[in-house]
PDB file of C-alpha atoms in Angstrom:
ATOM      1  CA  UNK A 692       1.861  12.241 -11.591  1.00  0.00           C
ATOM      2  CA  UNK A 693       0.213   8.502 -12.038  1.00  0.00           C
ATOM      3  CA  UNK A 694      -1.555   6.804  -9.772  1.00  0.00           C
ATOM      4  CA  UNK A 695      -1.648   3.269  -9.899  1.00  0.00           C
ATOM      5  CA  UNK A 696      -3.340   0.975  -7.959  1.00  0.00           C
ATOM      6  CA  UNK A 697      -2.302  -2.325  -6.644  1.00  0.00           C
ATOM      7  CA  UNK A 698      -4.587  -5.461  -5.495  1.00  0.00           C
ATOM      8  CA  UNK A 699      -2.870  -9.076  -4.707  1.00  0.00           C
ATOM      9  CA  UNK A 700      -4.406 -11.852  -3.219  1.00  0.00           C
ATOM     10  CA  UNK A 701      -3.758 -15.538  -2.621  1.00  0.00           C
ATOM     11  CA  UNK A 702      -3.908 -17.422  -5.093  1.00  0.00           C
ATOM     12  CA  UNK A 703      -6.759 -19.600  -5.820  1.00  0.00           C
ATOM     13  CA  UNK A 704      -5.648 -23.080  -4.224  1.00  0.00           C
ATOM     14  CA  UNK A 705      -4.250 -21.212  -0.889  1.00  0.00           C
ATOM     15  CA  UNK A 706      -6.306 -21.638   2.203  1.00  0.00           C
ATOM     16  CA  UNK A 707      -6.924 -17.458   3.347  1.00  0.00           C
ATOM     17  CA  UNK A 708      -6.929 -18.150   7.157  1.00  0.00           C
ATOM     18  CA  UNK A 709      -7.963 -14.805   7.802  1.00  0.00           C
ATOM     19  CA  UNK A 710     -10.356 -14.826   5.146  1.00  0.00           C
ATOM     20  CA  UNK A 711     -11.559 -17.646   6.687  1.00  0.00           C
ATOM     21  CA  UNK A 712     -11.617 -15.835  10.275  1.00  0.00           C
ATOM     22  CA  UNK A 713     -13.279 -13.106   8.878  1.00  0.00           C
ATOM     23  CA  UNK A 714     -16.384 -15.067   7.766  1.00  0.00           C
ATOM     24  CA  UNK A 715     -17.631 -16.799  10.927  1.00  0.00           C
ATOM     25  CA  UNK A 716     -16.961 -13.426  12.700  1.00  0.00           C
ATOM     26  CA  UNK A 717     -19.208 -11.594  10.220  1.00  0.00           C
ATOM     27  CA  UNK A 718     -21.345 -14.626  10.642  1.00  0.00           C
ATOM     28  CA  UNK A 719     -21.342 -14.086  14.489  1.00  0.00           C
ATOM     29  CA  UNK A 720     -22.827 -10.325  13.680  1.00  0.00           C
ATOM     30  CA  UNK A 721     -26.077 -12.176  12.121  1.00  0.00           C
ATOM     31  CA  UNK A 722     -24.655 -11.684   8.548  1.00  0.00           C
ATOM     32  CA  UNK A 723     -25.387 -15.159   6.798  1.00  0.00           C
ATOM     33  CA  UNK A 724     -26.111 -14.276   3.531  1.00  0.00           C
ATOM     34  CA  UNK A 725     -21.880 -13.756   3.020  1.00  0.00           C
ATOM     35  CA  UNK A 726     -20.720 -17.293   1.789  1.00  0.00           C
ATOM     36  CA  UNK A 727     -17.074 -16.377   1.070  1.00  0.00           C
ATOM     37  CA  UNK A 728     -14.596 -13.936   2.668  1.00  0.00           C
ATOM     38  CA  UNK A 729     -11.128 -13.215   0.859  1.00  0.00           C
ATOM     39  CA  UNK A 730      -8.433 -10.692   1.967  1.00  0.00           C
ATOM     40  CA  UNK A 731      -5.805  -9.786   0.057  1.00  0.00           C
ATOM     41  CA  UNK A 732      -3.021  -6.142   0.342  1.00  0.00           C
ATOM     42  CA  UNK A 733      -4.013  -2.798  -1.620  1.00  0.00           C
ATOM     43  CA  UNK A 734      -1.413  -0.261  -2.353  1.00  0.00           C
ATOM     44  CA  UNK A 735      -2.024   3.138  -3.824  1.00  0.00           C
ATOM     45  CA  UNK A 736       1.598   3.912  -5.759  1.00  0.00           C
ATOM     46  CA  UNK A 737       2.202   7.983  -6.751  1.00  0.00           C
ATOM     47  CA  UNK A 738       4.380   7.595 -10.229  1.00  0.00           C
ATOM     48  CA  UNK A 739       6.580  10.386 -11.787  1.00  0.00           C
ATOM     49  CA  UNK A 740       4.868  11.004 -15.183  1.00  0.00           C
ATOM     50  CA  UNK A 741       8.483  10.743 -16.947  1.00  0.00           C
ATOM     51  CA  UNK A 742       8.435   7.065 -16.432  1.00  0.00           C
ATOM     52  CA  UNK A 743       9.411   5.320 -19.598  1.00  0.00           C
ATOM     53  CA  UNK A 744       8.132   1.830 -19.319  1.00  0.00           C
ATOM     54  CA  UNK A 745       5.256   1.722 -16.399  1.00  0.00           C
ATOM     55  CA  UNK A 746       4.490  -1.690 -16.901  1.00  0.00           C
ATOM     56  CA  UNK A 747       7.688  -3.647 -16.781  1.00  0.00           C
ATOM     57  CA  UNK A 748       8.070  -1.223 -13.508  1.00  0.00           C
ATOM     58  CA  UNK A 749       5.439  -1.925 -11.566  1.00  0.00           C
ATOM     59  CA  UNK A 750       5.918  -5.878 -12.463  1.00  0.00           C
ATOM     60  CA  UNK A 751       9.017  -5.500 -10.913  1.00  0.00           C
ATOM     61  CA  UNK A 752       8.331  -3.994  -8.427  1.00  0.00           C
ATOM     62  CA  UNK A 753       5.298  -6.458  -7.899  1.00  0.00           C
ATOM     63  CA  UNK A 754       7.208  -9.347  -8.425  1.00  0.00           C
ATOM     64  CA  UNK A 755      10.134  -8.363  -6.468  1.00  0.00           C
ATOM     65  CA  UNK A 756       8.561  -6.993  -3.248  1.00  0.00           C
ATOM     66  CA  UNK A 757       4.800  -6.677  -2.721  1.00  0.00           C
ATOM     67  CA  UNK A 758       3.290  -9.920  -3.789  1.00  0.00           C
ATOM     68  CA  UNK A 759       4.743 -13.381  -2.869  1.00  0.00           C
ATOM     69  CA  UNK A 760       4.806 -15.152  -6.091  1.00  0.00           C
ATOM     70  CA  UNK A 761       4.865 -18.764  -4.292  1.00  0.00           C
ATOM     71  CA  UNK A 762       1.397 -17.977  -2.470  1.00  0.00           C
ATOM     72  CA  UNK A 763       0.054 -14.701  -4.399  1.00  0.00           C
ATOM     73  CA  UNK A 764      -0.802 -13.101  -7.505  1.00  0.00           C
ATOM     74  CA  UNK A 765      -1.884  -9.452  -8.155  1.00  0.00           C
ATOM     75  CA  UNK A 766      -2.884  -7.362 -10.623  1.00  0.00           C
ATOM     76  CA  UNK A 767      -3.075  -3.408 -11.100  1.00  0.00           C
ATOM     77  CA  UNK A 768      -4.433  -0.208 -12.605  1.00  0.00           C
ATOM     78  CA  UNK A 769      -2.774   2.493 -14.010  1.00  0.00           C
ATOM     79  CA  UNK A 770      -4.813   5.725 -13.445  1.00  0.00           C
ATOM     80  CA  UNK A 771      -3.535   9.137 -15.021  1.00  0.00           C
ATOM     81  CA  UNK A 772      -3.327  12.475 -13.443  1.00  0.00           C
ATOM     82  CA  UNK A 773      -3.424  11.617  -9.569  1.00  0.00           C
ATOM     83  CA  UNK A 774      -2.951  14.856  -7.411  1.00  0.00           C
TER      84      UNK A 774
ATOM     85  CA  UNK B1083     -24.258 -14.943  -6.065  1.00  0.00           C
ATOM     86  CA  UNK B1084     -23.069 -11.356  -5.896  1.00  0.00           C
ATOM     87  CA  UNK B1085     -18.959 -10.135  -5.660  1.00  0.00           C
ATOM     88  CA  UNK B1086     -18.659  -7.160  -3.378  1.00  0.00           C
ATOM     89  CA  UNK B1087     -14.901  -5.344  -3.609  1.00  0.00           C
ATOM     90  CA  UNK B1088     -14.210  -3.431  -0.111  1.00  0.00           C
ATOM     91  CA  UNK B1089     -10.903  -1.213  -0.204  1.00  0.00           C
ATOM     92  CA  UNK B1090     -10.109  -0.351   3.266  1.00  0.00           C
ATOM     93  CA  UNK B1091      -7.060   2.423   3.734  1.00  0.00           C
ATOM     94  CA  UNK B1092      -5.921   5.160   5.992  1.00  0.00           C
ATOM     95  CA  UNK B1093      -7.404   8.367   6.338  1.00  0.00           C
ATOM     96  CA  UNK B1094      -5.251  11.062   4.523  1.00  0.00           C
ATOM     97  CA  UNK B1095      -3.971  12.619   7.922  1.00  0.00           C
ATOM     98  CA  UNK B1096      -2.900   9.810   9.019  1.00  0.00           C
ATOM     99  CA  UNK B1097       0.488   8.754   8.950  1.00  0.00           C
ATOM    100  CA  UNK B1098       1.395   5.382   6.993  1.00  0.00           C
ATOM    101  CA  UNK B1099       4.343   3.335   8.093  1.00  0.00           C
ATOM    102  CA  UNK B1100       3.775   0.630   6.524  1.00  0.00           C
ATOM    103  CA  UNK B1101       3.922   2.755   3.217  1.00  0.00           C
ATOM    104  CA  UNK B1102       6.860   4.453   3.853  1.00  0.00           C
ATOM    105  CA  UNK B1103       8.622   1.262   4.958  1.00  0.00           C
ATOM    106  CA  UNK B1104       7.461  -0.013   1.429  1.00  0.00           C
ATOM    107  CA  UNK B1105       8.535   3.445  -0.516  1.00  0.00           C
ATOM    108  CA  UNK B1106      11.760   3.128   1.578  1.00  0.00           C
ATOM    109  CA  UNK B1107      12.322  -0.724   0.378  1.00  0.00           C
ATOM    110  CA  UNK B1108      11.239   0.512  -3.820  1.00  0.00           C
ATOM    111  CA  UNK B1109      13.756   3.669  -3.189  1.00  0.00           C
ATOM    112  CA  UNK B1110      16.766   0.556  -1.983  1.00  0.00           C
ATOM    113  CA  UNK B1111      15.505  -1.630  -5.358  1.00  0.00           C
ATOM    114  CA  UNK B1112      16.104   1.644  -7.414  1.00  0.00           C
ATOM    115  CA  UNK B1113      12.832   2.658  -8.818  1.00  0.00           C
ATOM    116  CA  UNK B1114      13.291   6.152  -7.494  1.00  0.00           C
ATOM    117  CA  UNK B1115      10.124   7.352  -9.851  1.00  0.00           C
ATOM    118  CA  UNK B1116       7.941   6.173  -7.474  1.00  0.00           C
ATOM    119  CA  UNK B1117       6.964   9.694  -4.818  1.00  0.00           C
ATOM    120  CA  UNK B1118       4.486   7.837  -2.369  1.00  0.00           C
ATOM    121  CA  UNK B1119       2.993   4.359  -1.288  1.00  0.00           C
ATOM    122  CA  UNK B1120      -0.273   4.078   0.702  1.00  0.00           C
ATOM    123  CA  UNK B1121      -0.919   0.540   1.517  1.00  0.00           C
ATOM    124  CA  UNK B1122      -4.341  -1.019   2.786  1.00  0.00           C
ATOM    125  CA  UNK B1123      -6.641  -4.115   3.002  1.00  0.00           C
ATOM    126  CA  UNK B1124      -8.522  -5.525   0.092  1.00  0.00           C
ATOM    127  CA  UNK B1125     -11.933  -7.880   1.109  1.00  0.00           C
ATOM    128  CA  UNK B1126     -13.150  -9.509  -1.743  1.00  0.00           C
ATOM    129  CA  UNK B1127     -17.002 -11.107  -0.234  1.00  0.00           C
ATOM    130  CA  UNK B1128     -19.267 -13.480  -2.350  1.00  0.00           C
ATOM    131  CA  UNK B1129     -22.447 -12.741  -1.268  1.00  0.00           C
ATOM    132  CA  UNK B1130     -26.332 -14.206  -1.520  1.00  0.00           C
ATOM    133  CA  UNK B1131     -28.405 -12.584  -3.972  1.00  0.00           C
ATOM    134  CA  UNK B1132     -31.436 -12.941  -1.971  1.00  0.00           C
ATOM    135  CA  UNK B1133     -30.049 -10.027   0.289  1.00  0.00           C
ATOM    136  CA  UNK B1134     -32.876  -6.976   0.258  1.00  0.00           C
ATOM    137  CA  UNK B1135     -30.730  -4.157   0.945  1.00  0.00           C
ATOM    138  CA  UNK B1136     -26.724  -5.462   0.184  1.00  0.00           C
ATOM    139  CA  UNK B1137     -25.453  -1.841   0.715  1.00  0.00           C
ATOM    140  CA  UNK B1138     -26.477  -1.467   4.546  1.00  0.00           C
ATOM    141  CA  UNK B1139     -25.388  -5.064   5.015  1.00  0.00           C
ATOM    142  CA  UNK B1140     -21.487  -3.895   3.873  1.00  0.00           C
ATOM    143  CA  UNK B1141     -21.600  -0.729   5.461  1.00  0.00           C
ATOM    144  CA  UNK B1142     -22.693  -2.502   8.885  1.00  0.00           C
ATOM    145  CA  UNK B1143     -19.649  -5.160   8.182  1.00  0.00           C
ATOM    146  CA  UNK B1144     -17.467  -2.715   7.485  1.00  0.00           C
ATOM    147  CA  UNK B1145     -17.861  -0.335  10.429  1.00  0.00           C
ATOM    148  CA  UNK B1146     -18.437  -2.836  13.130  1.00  0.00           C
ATOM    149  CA  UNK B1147     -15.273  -5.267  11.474  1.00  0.00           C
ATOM    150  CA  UNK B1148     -13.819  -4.131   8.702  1.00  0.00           C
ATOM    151  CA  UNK B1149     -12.514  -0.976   9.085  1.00  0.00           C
ATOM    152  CA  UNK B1150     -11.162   0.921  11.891  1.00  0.00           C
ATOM    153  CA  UNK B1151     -13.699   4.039  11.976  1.00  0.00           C
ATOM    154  CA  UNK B1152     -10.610   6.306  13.773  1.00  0.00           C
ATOM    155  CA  UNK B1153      -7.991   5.616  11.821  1.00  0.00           C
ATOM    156  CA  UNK B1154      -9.509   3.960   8.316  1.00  0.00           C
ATOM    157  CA  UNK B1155     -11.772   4.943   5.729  1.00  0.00           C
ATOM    158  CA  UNK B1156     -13.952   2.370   2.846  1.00  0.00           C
ATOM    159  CA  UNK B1157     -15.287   2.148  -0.156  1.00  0.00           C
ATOM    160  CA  UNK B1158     -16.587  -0.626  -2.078  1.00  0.00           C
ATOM    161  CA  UNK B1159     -17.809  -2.099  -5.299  1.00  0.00           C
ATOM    162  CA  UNK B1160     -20.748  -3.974  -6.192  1.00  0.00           C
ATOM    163  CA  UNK B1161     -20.379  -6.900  -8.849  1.00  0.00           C
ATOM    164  CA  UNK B1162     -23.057  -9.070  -9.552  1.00  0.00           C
ATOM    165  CA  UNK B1163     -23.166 -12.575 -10.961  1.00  0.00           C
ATOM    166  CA  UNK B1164     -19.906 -13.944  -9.058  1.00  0.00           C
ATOM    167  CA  UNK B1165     -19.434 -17.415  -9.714  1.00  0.00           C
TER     168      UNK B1165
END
């Protein structure tokens, strides 16, 4: 089994509203010294090991359903040997 | 300036709908390799590097904000030199 983990975020020129929310809250706690806040999605995928072609799978499925291409971009990491 | 990666998900014993919704939807798109799907939240925060002691500072913003302390569990990365 593979484990491969999955991290997208907006995209550079995309106002993060909650990003943005986040900050003045954390600045509300007394926390000034945190100048930027971004939030993004995090998946943790199990894999069968007898998967031919990981990458163009997980691209797929990237591109198809967990990132928004107009507003996000992601990237991953294939770990072997998950439990 | 200082890049700290916070990777918030659920606690093992707790149930994931959102990731099962997901596994569900990659099932329907055919990639039937794929056994399980834990999604979470991904912070990425650009912080001051005049901060004494940066890894109380995340662990206080992520148990009074970040994380849910019943339900979620953290961990987090420490990058320095962020632009």
């Amino acid at each position: 089994m593979g484990l491969v983990k999955v991290y997208v975020t907006y995209k550079e020129s995309i106002l993060d509203p909650q990003g943005e929310a986040i900050k003045s809250a954390i600045h509300g706690m007394g926390h000034t010294s945190i100048n930027d806040v971004r939030m993004g999605k995090y998946f943790e995928l199990n894999v069968d090991n007898n998967v031919s072609d990981i990458d163009s799978e997980i691209n797929l499925i990237c591109d198809d359903l967990l990132a928004n291409p107009n507003m996000e971009t992601y990237r991953y990491e294939i770990l072997e040997d998950a439990e």
